[in-house]
Structures are given as C-alpha cells and as structure tokens.
Coordinates of C-alpha atoms in Angstrom, one line a residue:
M1 CA -0.3 -0.3 0.2
V2 CA 1.5 3.8 -1.2
M3 CA 1.3 7.1 0.7
T4 CA 0.8 10.0 -1.1
L5 CA 2.9 12.6 0.1
A6 CA 1.1 14.9 1.2
A7 CA -0.6 12.3 4.1
G8 CA 3.2 11.7 4.6
A9 CA 4.1 14.7 4.7
W10 CA 0.7 15.1 7.5
A11 CA 2.4 12.5 9.4
K12 CA 5.6 12.9 10.0
D13 CA 5.2 17.0 11.4
T14 CA 2.6 15.2 13.6
F15 CA 3.8 11.9 14.7
G16 CA 7.6 12.0 13.1
G17 CA 9.0 13.9 16.5
M18 CA 7.5 11.6 19.0
D19 CA 10.0 9.4 21.7
L20 CA 8.4 5.9 21.8
G21 CA 11.4 4.4 23.4
D22 CA 12.6 2.8 20.1
S23 CA 13.3 4.9 16.7
R24 CA 11.1 2.3 14.9
R25 CA 7.8 2.3 16.5
T26 CA 8.2 5.8 16.1
S27 CA 8.9 5.2 12.2
R28 CA 5.9 2.7 12.3
L29 CA 3.2 5.1 13.5
V30 CA 4.3 7.5 11.1
R31 CA 3.1 4.6 8.7
M32 CA 0.6 3.6 10.3
A33 CA -0.9 7.5 10.3
A34 CA 0.0 8.2 6.6
L35 CA -2.3 5.4 5.2
A36 CA -5.2 6.5 7.8
A37 CA -5.0 9.8 6.4
D38 CA -5.4 8.4 2.7
R39 CA -7.8 6.0 3.7
P40 CA -9.6 6.3 6.6
S41 CA -12.0 3.8 8.5
G42 CA -12.8 2.0 12.0
T43 CA -10.7 -0.9 11.8
V44 CA -7.4 -2.1 11.0
T45 CA -8.4 -4.5 8.3
A46 CA -10.3 -1.9 6.9
V47 CA -7.3 0.9 6.7
Y48 CA -4.0 -1.6 5.5
D49 CA -4.8 -3.9 3.0
D50 CA -1.6 -4.7 3.2
D51 CA -0.5 -8.3 5.3
A52 CA 2.7 -6.9 6.5
D53 CA 1.0 -3.3 7.7
Q54 CA -2.1 -4.9 9.0
Q55 CA 0.4 -6.8 10.8
G56 CA 2.4 -4.0 11.8
A57 CA -0.5 -2.2 13.6
Y58 CA -1.2 -4.5 15.3
D59 CA 1.7 -5.2 17.2
F60 CA 1.7 -1.4 17.5
L61 CA -1.7 -1.2 18.6
E62 CA -1.5 -4.5 21.4
S63 CA 2.7 -3.6 22.6
E64 CA 2.9 -3.9 25.8
H65 CA 6.0 -0.5 25.1
V66 CA 3.7 1.5 23.7
D67 CA 1.9 3.4 26.1
A68 CA -1.3 5.4 25.2
E69 CA -1.0 8.2 27.5
V70 CA 2.6 9.0 26.2
L71 CA 1.4 9.2 22.8
E72 CA -2.0 11.3 23.4
A73 CA 0.6 14.0 25.1
G74 CA 3.1 13.3 22.3
H75 CA -0.3 14.3 19.6
G76 CA -1.2 17.2 21.8
A77 CA 2.2 18.4 21.9
A78 CA 2.9 18.6 18.1
V79 CA -1.1 20.0 18.0
A80 CA 0.3 22.9 20.5
A81 CA 3.4 23.3 18.1
C82 CA 1.3 24.1 15.7
C83 CA -0.6 26.7 17.6
A84 CA 2.7 28.5 18.4
G85 CA 2.7 30.7 15.0
S86 CA -1.0 32.1 16.8
R87 CA -1.0 34.7 18.7
E88 CA -4.8 34.0 20.2
L89 CA -6.6 30.9 19.9
L90 CA -9.9 29.1 20.6
V91 CA -9.8 26.1 22.4
V92 CA -12.9 24.4 22.6
V93 CA -13.5 21.5 25.7
D94 CA -16.4 19.0 25.0
G95 CA -17.2 15.7 26.4
S96 CA -18.4 12.7 24.4
S97 CA -17.8 8.5 24.7
L98 CA -17.2 6.4 22.4
T99 CA -19.5 3.6 22.0
F100 CA -18.6 0.3 21.4
V101 CA -20.9 -3.6 20.2
D102 CA -19.6 -5.5 23.2
R103 CA -22.7 -8.2 23.0
A104 CA -20.2 -10.8 25.2
K105 CA -19.1 -9.1 27.4
K106 CA -15.1 -9.8 26.8
R107 CA -13.9 -6.7 25.9
E108 CA -11.8 -3.6 28.4
L109 CA -14.7 -1.4 28.4
G110 CA -17.5 0.4 31.2
S111 CA -20.6 1.8 30.9
V112 CA -21.5 4.9 29.1
G113 CA -25.1 6.4 29.0
T114 CA -27.0 5.8 31.7
Y115 CA -25.9 2.6 33.5
C116 CA -29.7 0.9 32.6
A117 CA -29.4 1.4 29.2
G118 CA -26.1 -1.2 29.3
A119 CA -24.2 0.4 26.2
R120 CA -20.2 0.1 26.5
G121 CA -17.3 2.3 25.9
L122 CA -15.3 4.7 27.1
K123 CA -15.7 8.1 28.2
V124 CA -13.6 11.2 26.8
V125 CA -12.8 15.3 27.1
T126 CA -11.4 16.9 24.0
A127 CA -9.9 19.8 24.3
Y128 CA -9.8 21.0 20.3
A129 CA -7.3 23.9 19.2
V130 CA -9.3 26.3 16.6
E131 CA -8.0 29.2 15.2
C132 CA -9.4 32.2 15.7
T133 CA -10.5 32.4 11.8
G134 CA -12.6 29.5 12.3
V135 CA -9.6 27.0 10.9
P136 CA -9.5 23.7 13.2
V137 CA -5.9 23.0 14.3
G138 CA -7.1 19.9 16.4
P139 CA -7.5 18.0 19.5
L140 CA -5.2 19.6 22.0
C141 CA -5.4 17.5 25.0
Q142 CA -8.2 14.1 25.3
S143 CA -8.7 12.3 28.1
F144 CA -9.9 9.2 28.3
W145 CA -11.0 6.8 30.7
R146 CA -13.5 4.2 31.5
R147 CA -16.9 3.7 33.7
P148 CA -17.2 1.1 36.5
A149 CA -19.2 -1.6 34.1
R150 CA -21.6 -1.3 36.4
K151 CA -23.1 1.8 39.0
P152 CA -21.4 2.1 42.1
P153 CA -23.4 1.2 45.2
N154 CA -23.9 4.0 48.0
R155 CA -22.1 6.9 45.5
G156 CA -23.9 9.5 48.0
S157 CA -25.2 12.3 46.2
A158 CA -23.4 14.1 43.7
A159 CA -23.3 17.4 45.5
K160 CA -21.4 15.8 48.4
R161 CA -18.8 14.4 46.3
P162 CA -15.4 15.8 47.0
V163 CA -14.3 17.2 43.1
K164 CA -11.8 14.5 42.9
R165 CA -14.2 11.9 42.9
K166 CA -16.4 13.3 40.1
E167 CA -16.2 13.5 36.3
T168 CA -15.5 16.6 36.6
Q169 CA -12.4 16.5 37.4
R170 CA -11.6 15.1 33.9
W171 CA -12.9 18.2 32.1
L172 CA -10.5 20.4 35.3
D173 CA -7.4 18.1 34.2
T174 CA -7.8 18.7 30.8
I175 CA -8.1 22.5 30.9
E176 CA -4.4 22.1 33.2
C177 CA -3.0 20.1 30.4
C178 CA -4.1 22.7 27.5
V179 CA -2.7 25.1 29.9
E180 CA 0.9 23.4 30.7
R181 CA 1.0 22.3 26.3
L182 CA 1.1 26.1 25.4
G183 CA 3.1 27.0 28.2
K184 CA 5.8 25.2 26.8
D185 CA 5.1 25.0 23.1
A186 CA 3.2 27.9 22.3
P187 CA 4.1 30.5 25.2
N188 CA 3.2 33.6 23.2
T189 CA -0.5 32.5 22.4
R190 CA -3.1 33.4 24.4
A191 CA -6.4 30.8 24.0
T192 CA -10.1 31.6 25.0
F193 CA -11.3 28.4 26.4
L194 CA -15.6 28.1 24.7
I195 CA -17.4 25.7 26.9
D196 CA -21.2 25.0 26.5
R197 CA -23.5 24.4 30.0
E198 CA -21.3 22.0 31.9
G199 CA -18.6 25.1 32.1
D200 CA -21.1 26.7 34.1
S201 CA -20.3 25.5 37.3
A202 CA -17.8 26.5 40.4
A203 CA -15.0 24.3 39.9
M204 CA -14.7 25.0 36.3
L205 CA -15.3 28.5 36.3
C206 CA -12.6 28.3 40.0
T207 CA -10.3 26.5 38.0
L208 CA -10.0 29.0 34.4
A209 CA -10.1 31.5 36.2
R210 CA -7.0 30.2 37.7
T211 CA -5.3 30.4 34.2
D212 CA -3.6 33.2 32.7
H213 CA -6.1 32.1 29.6
D214 CA -9.7 33.5 28.5
F215 CA -13.0 31.8 28.1
V216 CA -16.4 32.2 27.0
V217 CA -19.4 30.1 29.3
R218 CA -22.6 29.4 27.9
G219 CA -24.3 30.3 31.6
H220 CA -26.8 27.0 32.6
W221 CA -28.2 28.5 36.1
D222 CA -29.8 31.8 37.4
R223 CA -27.0 32.3 39.4
E224 CA -27.6 35.1 42.3
V225 CA -24.9 38.4 41.2
E226 CA -24.2 41.5 42.1
D227 CA -24.4 44.5 39.9
D228 CA -22.7 48.3 39.6
G229 CA -24.8 49.4 42.2
G230 CA -23.8 46.4 44.8
R231 CA -27.2 45.1 44.6
R232 CA -27.8 41.2 44.9
R233 CA -30.6 39.7 41.8
K234 CA -31.3 37.0 39.9
L235 CA -28.9 36.7 36.8
R236 CA -31.8 36.6 34.5
H237 CA -33.5 39.7 36.0
V238 CA -30.3 41.7 35.5
L239 CA -29.9 41.1 32.2
T240 CA -33.7 41.9 31.5
Y241 CA -33.6 45.1 32.9
S242 CA -30.4 46.0 30.8
K243 CA -30.5 48.5 28.2
S244 CA -29.7 46.6 25.1
L245 CA -26.3 47.6 23.3
G246 CA -28.0 46.8 19.7
S247 CA -28.5 44.1 17.4
Y248 CA -27.4 42.4 14.4
E249 CA -28.0 39.4 11.7
L250 CA -26.4 36.6 12.7
A251 CA -26.5 33.9 9.7
V252 CA -28.1 30.5 11.5
E253 CA -26.9 27.0 9.9
A254 CA -29.1 24.0 9.7
R255 CA -28.8 21.8 12.0
P256 CA -30.8 18.5 13.5
K257 CA -34.2 20.4 15.2
R258 CA -33.1 23.9 13.2
E259 CA -33.6 25.5 10.0
A260 CA -30.9 27.5 8.6
R261 CA -31.8 31.3 8.6
Q262 CA -30.9 34.6 9.2
A263 CA -32.0 35.3 12.8
H264 CA -32.7 38.8 14.6
I265 CA -30.1 38.5 17.6
E266 CA -30.7 41.3 20.4
L267 CA -27.6 41.4 22.4
T268 CA -27.2 43.0 26.0
S269 CA -24.1 43.2 28.3
V270 CA -23.4 43.7 32.0
E271 CA -20.9 43.1 34.7
V272 CA -21.3 41.5 37.4
T273 CA -19.1 40.0 40.2
I274 CA -20.2 35.9 41.2
S275 CA -19.1 34.4 44.6
L276 CA -18.3 31.5 44.2
R277 CA -16.1 28.8 46.6
D278 CA -13.4 27.0 45.1
P279 CA -15.1 22.7 45.6
V280 CA -10.9 21.6 45.2
T281 CA -9.8 24.2 47.6
Q282 CA -12.7 25.2 49.7
K283 CA -12.3 29.0 49.1
A284 CA -14.7 31.6 48.7
F285 CA -13.8 34.5 46.3
D286 CA -15.2 37.0 43.9
L287 CA -15.3 36.7 40.4
R288 CA -15.8 39.5 38.1
L289 CA -17.3 38.7 34.9
W290 CA -19.0 39.8 32.2
A291 CA -22.7 37.9 31.2
V292 CA -23.4 39.2 27.6
R293 CA -26.9 37.7 26.4
A294 CA -27.6 37.2 22.4
M295 CA -31.8 36.7 22.7
E296 CA -33.0 35.4 18.8
V297 CA -36.5 38.4 18.2
G298 CA -38.5 38.5 15.5
T299 CA -37.2 35.5 13.1
C300 CA -37.2 32.1 15.3
P301 CA -40.0 29.6 12.9
A302 CA -42.4 28.0 14.8
G303 CA -42.0 25.4 16.4
E304 CA -38.5 25.7 17.3
D305 CA -36.9 27.3 20.5
R306 CA -35.4 30.6 19.5
I307 CA -31.4 31.1 19.9
E308 CA -30.9 32.5 23.6
W309 CA -27.2 32.5 25.1
V310 CA -26.4 34.2 28.6
L311 CA -22.4 34.0 28.0
L312 CA -20.5 34.5 31.1
T313 CA -16.4 35.8 29.7
N314 CA -13.4 37.2 31.3
K315 CA -13.4 39.0 28.3
P316 CA -14.1 42.8 27.9
S317 CA -18.2 43.0 26.4
R318 CA -18.7 46.9 27.7
T319 CA -19.6 47.9 23.7
L320 CA -22.0 46.0 20.6
A321 CA -18.3 45.2 18.4
Q322 CA -17.2 43.0 22.0
A323 CA -20.4 41.5 22.9
K324 CA -20.5 40.7 19.0
E325 CA -17.3 38.9 19.0
R326 CA -17.8 37.1 22.3
V327 CA -20.6 35.3 19.9
R328 CA -18.4 34.9 16.7
E329 CA -16.3 33.3 18.9
Y330 CA -19.2 31.1 21.1
A331 CA -20.3 30.5 17.6
F332 CA -16.9 28.4 17.1
R333 CA -18.0 26.2 20.1
W334 CA -19.5 24.0 16.9
R335 CA -16.5 23.1 15.6
I336 CA -16.0 20.1 18.5
E337 CA -18.8 19.0 16.8
E338 CA -18.0 17.8 13.6
F339 CA -15.0 16.7 15.0
H340 CA -16.6 14.5 16.9
R341 CA -19.2 13.1 13.8
A342 CA -16.0 12.6 11.9
W343 CA -14.0 10.8 14.5
K344 CA -17.2 8.4 15.5
S345 CA -20.0 8.7 12.6
G346 CA -17.5 9.7 9.9
G347 CA -15.0 8.5 7.5
C348 CA -12.8 7.4 10.3
N349 CA -15.8 5.3 12.3
V350 CA -13.3 4.8 15.0
E351 CA -17.1 2.9 17.0
L352 CA -16.9 0.9 14.5
S353 CA -13.6 -0.9 15.6
Q354 CA -12.6 -4.8 17.2
L355 CA -10.1 -4.4 19.2
E356 CA -10.4 -5.7 22.5
S357 CA -8.0 -4.0 25.6
E358 CA -9.0 -0.6 26.8
S359 CA -5.0 0.6 25.7
A360 CA -4.9 -0.9 22.2
L361 CA -8.2 1.0 21.4
R362 CA -7.2 4.6 22.9
K363 CA -4.4 4.3 21.2
W364 CA -6.5 4.2 18.0
A365 CA -8.8 6.0 18.7
I366 CA -5.8 8.9 19.0
V367 CA -4.1 8.0 15.3
L368 CA -7.6 8.3 14.1
A369 CA -7.9 11.5 16.3
A370 CA -5.5 12.9 14.6
V371 CA -7.0 12.0 11.5
A372 CA -10.6 12.9 11.7

C-alpha cells in the first residue's frame, strides 16, 4: 500500500518527533497515520490492505512498550506547536463517549450513557484547538477513562462528593493540561476556552479563572450576582432590565431541529460579580466577569426554540462590537461537534473498531482523532 506525499508529510509533522523508546516504533506510527489519512476507517483491516501493514499495526497497538498516554501527550504537543504562530487561539472543551459493540462482555470497556441502558465503551473529554478564523488545528488534549461496568453502590449525592471523585475532575485536568502544553510549546499564544453549559459550575469557573487565559462559558444557572450598584439579584433579572447594546443579523446553519436562517439577534451585556466557593480548595472568592445575552427576536420559525445564549466571560464585553465578538467566538464551539462526527461516525468510524483491550482502543482512537 502506497501513501500519498501529502499524507506522509502530515504524519511526519504530527508524529515524527515522538519518542516511543525505539525509532522503529515511531516510523511505524508515522506510516500507520499516513495510510489512515489516505484511507480512513474504523477497523485496522479496512485501513491497511497489505498483510505486513496490518500485522505491524496490530503489533504496535497491542504492544506493552507503547503507552497510550505517551502517544496522546506526543500528539497534543504537536498540536500545541502548530499553535505557536498564533497570538490568540480558541480551545473548545467538550465531553463525549465512544460506544463499541460488546455483546459477550469480553472487551475492556466500561459503561457509557445511563447504567440501565447497558451500552459499553470509553468516556473522553477533548480540548480542540481552533484558529480565531474558525480553522481547526486539532485535539490539544484528550482525557480517556473507563467507567465501572456497573453503577457503584452508595455513591451518595453528586453535590456531596468531592470533585476528585466526580467526572468533573477529568474536565479540570484537561483544561490544566492545555495550559501546560501551550505554556511549553506555544508560550506567546493566549487561549480562549469555549465551553457549553457544563462549564457553568464553581469548579470549572474557578479553574478557568486561575489560568492566565480567557474563557467564554454558556451559562446554565440563574445565579445570584452583584451588579455595579452593589445590589444582589438574579442574573437573568439583571439582564432583562439592562439596556440593549443593539442588534445584528446572524447566519444560522441548519442542524437537527433547527432551520437555516438569518436570525435577528439582540445583545445585552452587564458586568457582574459572582461569589463562588472553590470545591477543590474550599476557598471563597468573588469572580468579576461579563454576562452577555444573545437573544433571537422575531425570526424564530414556529415550533423551534429561539436562540438565547447567556455567555459568561472574563473578556471585555462593554460595547456592541465586543459583545458580538464573544458570540462569534462561542459559535465556533460547533467545530468540536464536526470533529466528533468525523471521528466517530464520519470517515474515521472509530466506533467500528474490533480491538479488545482498552490500551489498544485508546491508541487507535488517538491516531484516528488526529486524522479526523
């Protein structure tokens, strides 16, 4: 099987600098990635039609000398190095799961989805780097884990469990990993983390605030905030009775349960203070940030929910132009949805893999994530 020059060059740039303890392993990885880029698929046999390439791929993926975490770290470092030429960067953080067929329950998989549904696979949080123009760069960090196959007994309520015993910790680890990798390989690049409503928690906001980077998080809770006059009110109440900055037209792409259209968006922005208790350090502190509301007015088709985002950000959002920029940045969060489709059910079809061990599945998933 012959690789194209473009795929070979990409694979060498992405994986060629990785230290796997033996140069032959690195060469094998580069060839595997290049051939997968030319002929993406979820199974090893579908990607490699040459017996030697197939056996080499299986040997690599099953090798105890190749650690999945080392492979992921090497790929993340390569993505970070690609970001070094940008002064600003968007990093979308989102959780997902890889679901595999395992009727015999012989594969090294855990529960995904609800425990009663019985689906099996691996959980993953991905931090996906995107240029400020919307051009994808790649996964800056991926955290994989395997849930217990059965619901643990006597876990207690989520509110009372320490963060380190929650899956929230995986998100925090991923954010901190991104900060570390950018600091090492792209020290002059400032990131803006984009997170959906999962980011509106004390643990996530405190972690984001401790970094030297920016964030735009979609609000989930109607938090009590303190306005400029020192009055404590609910956030949505403050936004409702604040003066609009203005409006503009937003091109909305068609998605499931959403028609493509030109949406008329009205913007409101207020600077507020949120009181938080860091569940990791147990320290209370006040976080000053901007709340930007983007609300569709008069253009929502019948039967659809209108667009209404409340975005929490530490970036200046005083003017109409600044508020529009926060909305534009957050809209690029959908790039990670496109990545998930390409990785899981698009050309890469990682969920079709028949590999049995968790280690082999993770390594194969990382290679296909780079391709996706």
